[in-house]
Short mmCIF file of C-alpha atoms in Angstrom, two decimals:
data_model
loop_
_atom_site.label_atom_id
_atom_site.label_comp_id
_atom_site.label_asym_id
_atom_site.label_seq_id
_atom_site.Cartn_x
_atom_site.Cartn_y
_atom_site.Cartn_z
CA ASP A 10 0.00 0.00 0.00
CA ALA A 11 1.67 3.18 -1.21
CA GLY A 12 1.78 6.03 1.24
CA VAL A 13 1.59 9.70 0.37
CA THR A 14 3.83 10.55 -2.57
CA GLN A 15 5.07 13.96 -3.65
CA SER A 16 6.94 15.28 -6.66
CA PRO A 17 9.43 16.63 -7.33
CA THR A 18 11.79 15.90 -4.44
CA HIS A 19 13.81 19.06 -4.87
CA LEU A 20 13.28 22.22 -6.85
CA ILE A 21 15.29 25.37 -7.39
CA LYS A 22 13.52 28.45 -8.68
CA THR A 23 14.35 32.11 -9.15
CA ARG A 24 12.55 34.93 -7.33
CA GLY A 25 9.44 35.99 -9.24
CA GLN A 26 8.90 32.63 -10.93
CA GLN A 27 5.96 30.28 -10.43
CA VAL A 28 6.08 26.70 -9.15
CA THR A 29 3.72 23.70 -9.07
CA LEU A 30 4.10 20.88 -6.58
CA ARG A 31 2.21 17.59 -6.78
CA CYS A 32 0.81 15.13 -4.27
CA SER A 33 -0.88 11.74 -4.44
CA PRO A 34 -2.69 10.76 -1.24
CA LYS A 35 -2.53 7.45 0.57
CA SER A 36 -4.84 4.82 -0.88
CA GLY A 37 -8.36 5.23 0.49
CA HIS A 38 -7.84 8.85 1.53
CA ASP A 39 -9.94 11.66 0.08
CA THR A 40 -8.64 14.76 1.86
CA VAL A 41 -5.37 16.53 1.16
CA SER A 42 -3.75 19.28 3.22
CA TRP A 43 -0.63 21.26 2.42
CA TYR A 44 1.88 22.55 4.94
CA GLN A 45 5.00 24.72 4.71
CA GLN A 46 7.92 23.87 6.98
CA ALA A 47 10.72 26.40 7.25
CA LEU A 48 14.10 25.22 8.53
CA GLY A 49 14.01 24.61 12.27
CA GLN A 50 10.27 25.22 12.51
CA GLY A 51 7.16 23.10 12.73
CA PRO A 52 4.89 22.74 9.70
CA GLN A 53 2.42 25.55 9.07
CA PHE A 54 -0.98 24.83 7.56
CA ILE A 55 -1.55 26.33 4.11
CA PHE A 56 -4.92 24.87 3.07
CA GLN A 57 -7.02 21.73 2.84
CA TYR A 58 -8.86 20.23 -0.13
CA TYR A 59 -11.85 17.94 0.01
CA GLU A 60 -14.24 17.08 -2.83
CA GLU A 61 -12.14 19.23 -5.15
CA GLU A 62 -12.78 22.36 -3.09
CA GLU A 63 -10.64 24.39 -0.71
CA ARG A 64 -12.30 23.81 2.67
CA GLN A 65 -9.98 25.57 5.07
CA ARG A 66 -7.10 27.98 4.70
CA GLY A 67 -4.28 29.15 6.93
CA ASN A 68 -2.61 32.57 7.00
CA PHE A 69 -1.01 32.44 3.58
CA PRO A 70 -1.39 35.03 0.80
CA ASP A 71 -3.32 34.45 -2.41
CA ARG A 72 -0.04 33.70 -4.18
CA PHE A 73 -0.57 30.23 -2.76
CA SER A 74 -3.31 28.34 -4.56
CA GLY A 75 -4.22 24.74 -5.08
CA HIS A 76 -6.32 22.22 -6.83
CA GLN A 77 -7.67 18.77 -6.17
CA PHE A 78 -8.48 16.34 -8.97
CA PRO A 79 -11.26 13.73 -9.13
CA ASN A 80 -8.73 11.01 -8.23
CA TYR A 81 -8.00 13.00 -4.99
CA SER A 82 -4.48 13.97 -6.04
CA SER A 83 -3.59 17.61 -5.52
CA GLU A 84 -1.36 20.43 -6.70
CA LEU A 85 0.04 23.40 -4.85
CA ASN A 86 0.87 26.47 -6.93
CA VAL A 87 2.93 29.38 -5.73
CA ASN A 88 3.19 32.53 -7.86
CA ALA A 89 5.67 35.40 -7.73
CA LEU A 90 8.12 33.44 -5.60
CA LEU A 91 9.92 35.23 -2.78
CA LEU A 92 13.15 34.22 -1.08
CA GLY A 93 11.07 33.54 2.05
CA ASP A 94 9.12 30.85 0.22
CA SER A 95 12.15 28.57 0.47
CA ALA A 96 10.99 25.67 2.64
CA LEU A 97 9.95 22.03 2.74
CA TYR A 98 6.41 21.71 1.39
CA LEU A 99 4.52 18.82 2.89
CA CYS A 100 1.37 17.16 1.69
CA ALA A 101 -0.77 15.25 4.18
CA SER A 102 -3.69 12.98 3.46
CA SER A 103 -6.57 11.75 5.56
CA GLN A 104 -9.97 10.14 5.22
CA GLY A 105 -13.37 11.50 6.18
CA VAL A 106 -13.47 12.99 9.64
CA VAL A 107 -10.71 10.92 11.22
CA PHE A 108 -8.97 14.04 12.48
CA HIS A 109 -6.29 12.27 14.46
CA GLU A 110 -4.87 10.40 11.48
CA GLN A 111 -3.18 12.65 8.99
CA TYR A 112 -0.28 11.07 7.12
CA PHE A 113 2.50 13.11 5.59
CA GLY A 114 4.50 12.64 2.44
CA PRO A 115 8.28 13.07 2.21
CA GLY A 116 7.93 16.67 1.08
CA THR A 117 9.28 18.81 -1.74
CA ARG A 118 12.24 21.00 -0.85
CA LEU A 119 11.91 24.33 -2.64
CA THR A 120 14.83 26.70 -2.84
CA VAL A 121 14.24 30.21 -4.19
CA THR A 122 17.33 32.11 -5.28
CA GLN B 25 2.49 34.19 22.25
CA LYS B 26 2.47 31.07 20.08
CA GLU B 27 -0.51 28.74 20.37
CA VAL B 28 1.82 25.78 20.92
CA GLU B 29 5.17 26.02 22.68
CA GLN B 30 7.83 23.32 22.47
CA ASP B 31 11.43 23.43 23.65
CA PRO B 32 13.61 23.05 20.52
CA GLY B 33 16.42 21.30 22.39
CA PRO B 34 18.70 19.67 21.44
CA LEU B 35 18.17 16.99 24.06
CA SER B 36 20.99 14.45 24.40
CA VAL B 37 20.50 11.27 26.43
CA PRO B 38 22.40 7.98 26.81
CA GLU B 39 21.01 4.82 25.26
CA GLY B 40 18.45 3.16 27.53
CA ALA B 41 17.34 6.39 29.20
CA ILE B 42 13.73 7.47 29.63
CA VAL B 43 13.04 10.53 27.49
CA SER B 44 10.39 13.11 28.33
CA LEU B 45 9.21 15.50 25.61
CA ASN B 46 6.66 18.21 26.32
CA CYS B 47 4.43 20.86 24.79
CA THR B 48 2.24 23.54 26.27
CA TYR B 49 -0.65 25.21 24.50
CA SER B 50 -3.00 28.10 25.00
CA ASN B 51 -6.12 27.22 22.97
CA SER B 52 -8.63 25.35 25.15
CA ALA B 53 -10.53 24.26 22.01
CA PHE B 54 -7.83 21.71 21.13
CA GLN B 55 -9.16 18.17 21.53
CA TYR B 56 -6.84 15.96 19.47
CA PHE B 57 -3.17 15.76 20.38
CA MET B 58 -0.65 14.04 18.11
CA TRP B 59 3.03 13.26 18.24
CA TYR B 60 5.08 12.99 15.07
CA ARG B 61 8.67 11.90 14.55
CA GLN B 62 10.66 13.53 11.78
CA TYR B 63 14.04 12.33 10.60
CA SER B 64 16.33 14.80 8.86
CA ARG B 65 15.01 15.87 5.45
CA LYS B 66 12.00 13.52 5.68
CA GLY B 67 8.28 14.03 6.24
CA PRO B 68 6.75 13.71 9.73
CA GLU B 69 5.68 10.21 10.77
CA LEU B 70 2.62 9.81 13.02
CA LEU B 71 3.60 8.12 16.29
CA MET B 72 0.59 8.46 18.54
CA TYR B 73 -2.52 10.47 19.18
CA THR B 74 -4.68 11.14 22.22
CA TYR B 75 -8.20 12.45 22.28
CA SER B 76 -9.00 14.82 25.14
CA SER B 77 -7.27 14.08 28.46
CA GLY B 78 -5.61 10.89 29.64
CA ASN B 79 -2.79 8.52 28.89
CA LYS B 80 -2.09 6.21 25.97
CA GLU B 81 0.65 3.61 25.66
CA ASP B 82 2.08 1.99 22.55
CA GLY B 83 5.16 -0.15 23.02
CA ARG B 84 7.97 2.05 24.35
CA PHE B 85 5.94 5.22 23.87
CA THR B 86 3.46 6.81 26.29
CA ALA B 87 1.48 9.96 25.54
CA GLN B 88 -0.13 12.03 28.28
CA VAL B 89 -2.55 14.94 28.04
CA ASP B 90 -3.45 17.23 30.93
CA LYS B 91 -6.08 19.61 29.59
CA SER B 92 -6.44 21.42 32.92
CA SER B 93 -2.80 22.50 32.68
CA LYS B 94 -2.76 22.67 28.85
CA TYR B 95 0.28 20.40 28.89
CA ILE B 96 1.08 17.28 26.88
CA SER B 97 3.97 14.85 27.14
CA LEU B 98 5.54 11.99 25.23
CA PHE B 99 7.68 9.49 27.13
CA ILE B 100 10.10 7.13 25.39
CA ARG B 101 11.32 4.19 27.45
CA ASP B 102 14.57 2.33 26.77
CA SER B 103 15.62 4.92 24.21
CA GLN B 104 17.66 3.73 21.24
CA PRO B 105 20.04 5.56 18.86
CA SER B 106 17.41 4.98 16.15
CA ASP B 107 15.07 7.23 18.17
CA SER B 108 17.32 10.18 17.34
CA ALA B 109 15.08 12.56 15.40
CA THR B 110 12.96 15.68 15.82
CA TYR B 111 9.71 15.12 17.70
CA LEU B 112 6.80 17.37 16.82
CA CYS B 113 3.64 17.81 18.83
CA ALA B 114 0.51 18.77 16.90
CA MET B 115 -3.01 19.57 17.98
CA THR B 116 -6.38 20.46 16.56
CA GLY B 117 -9.86 21.31 17.71
CA GLY B 118 -11.48 18.92 15.26
CA THR B 119 -10.28 19.83 11.78
CA TYR B 120 -7.29 18.95 9.67
CA LYS B 121 -5.71 22.30 10.41
CA TYR B 122 -3.04 21.05 12.78
CA ILE B 123 -1.08 23.50 14.90
CA PHE B 124 2.45 22.20 15.36
CA GLY B 125 5.14 22.97 17.88
CA THR B 126 8.59 23.87 16.61
CA GLY B 127 9.85 20.35 17.36
CA THR B 128 12.41 19.03 19.86
CA ARG B 129 15.64 17.57 18.50
CA LEU B 130 16.54 14.37 20.35
CA LYS B 131 19.90 12.62 20.18
CA VAL B 132 20.31 9.22 21.83
CA LEU B 133 23.96 8.40 22.37
CA ALA B 134 25.16 4.80 22.00
#
C-alpha cells in the first residue's frame, strides 16, 4: 500500500517565478492538506482540499493556490516566488473525519534564489 | 504568544534512558493531540494520538494529556540511537488544520 507521494523531491527556482508541486494521497484517503515547513520550525498549515474544493485555509497570501483532482491527487501552486518561500512543502492525506490520522508525504524541498 | 510552545532542544540522552518530551498550549478548544517523529530531510511520521485528556501507551511510547494544565507529554522508554530525530507535537480542535510545535531535536547516544 503506497503512502503519500510527492513530486518533485527538490526544486530550485528564481525569485518571481511560479512553481507547481504535486501530491498523491494514501490509498483510500480523500482529503489533502498542504503545509510549509521552514528550517528549524514546525509545519504551518496552508490549506485543505476535500471534494475538489478548498475547505480551510491558513494565513497564507493568495499567491498560494491549489487544486484537487477527481482522483483525490492535488497540486500546490505558488506565484511570484519570494526568497522567504524557500521551505519544505509537505502534503498530508486523511480520510473523512478521522482528524487524528493525517499522514505526511516526504515533502518537496523548494529553494528560491 | 504562540498557540503551541515546544522546547527546541537539542536533548541528548544515553542509550536506555527514559526521554520526556513536552508541549504547552494556549487554545482550550484543542481536543486531538498528536506526536510525530521527523528524521532529517523527511516528512513527519505519526507516532501516537490522544483524544482529550488521559494517557495512551504503545510499546515504548506513552502519551499524556493534561487539559487542565494545557500540557502534553511523550515518554520514550529504553531509548535507542534509532530514536534520534525531531519530535513534533501537533493539535487540533477537530479539523485537519493542525497546529504544530517547533519540534524538539533528540539525540540518543550509543
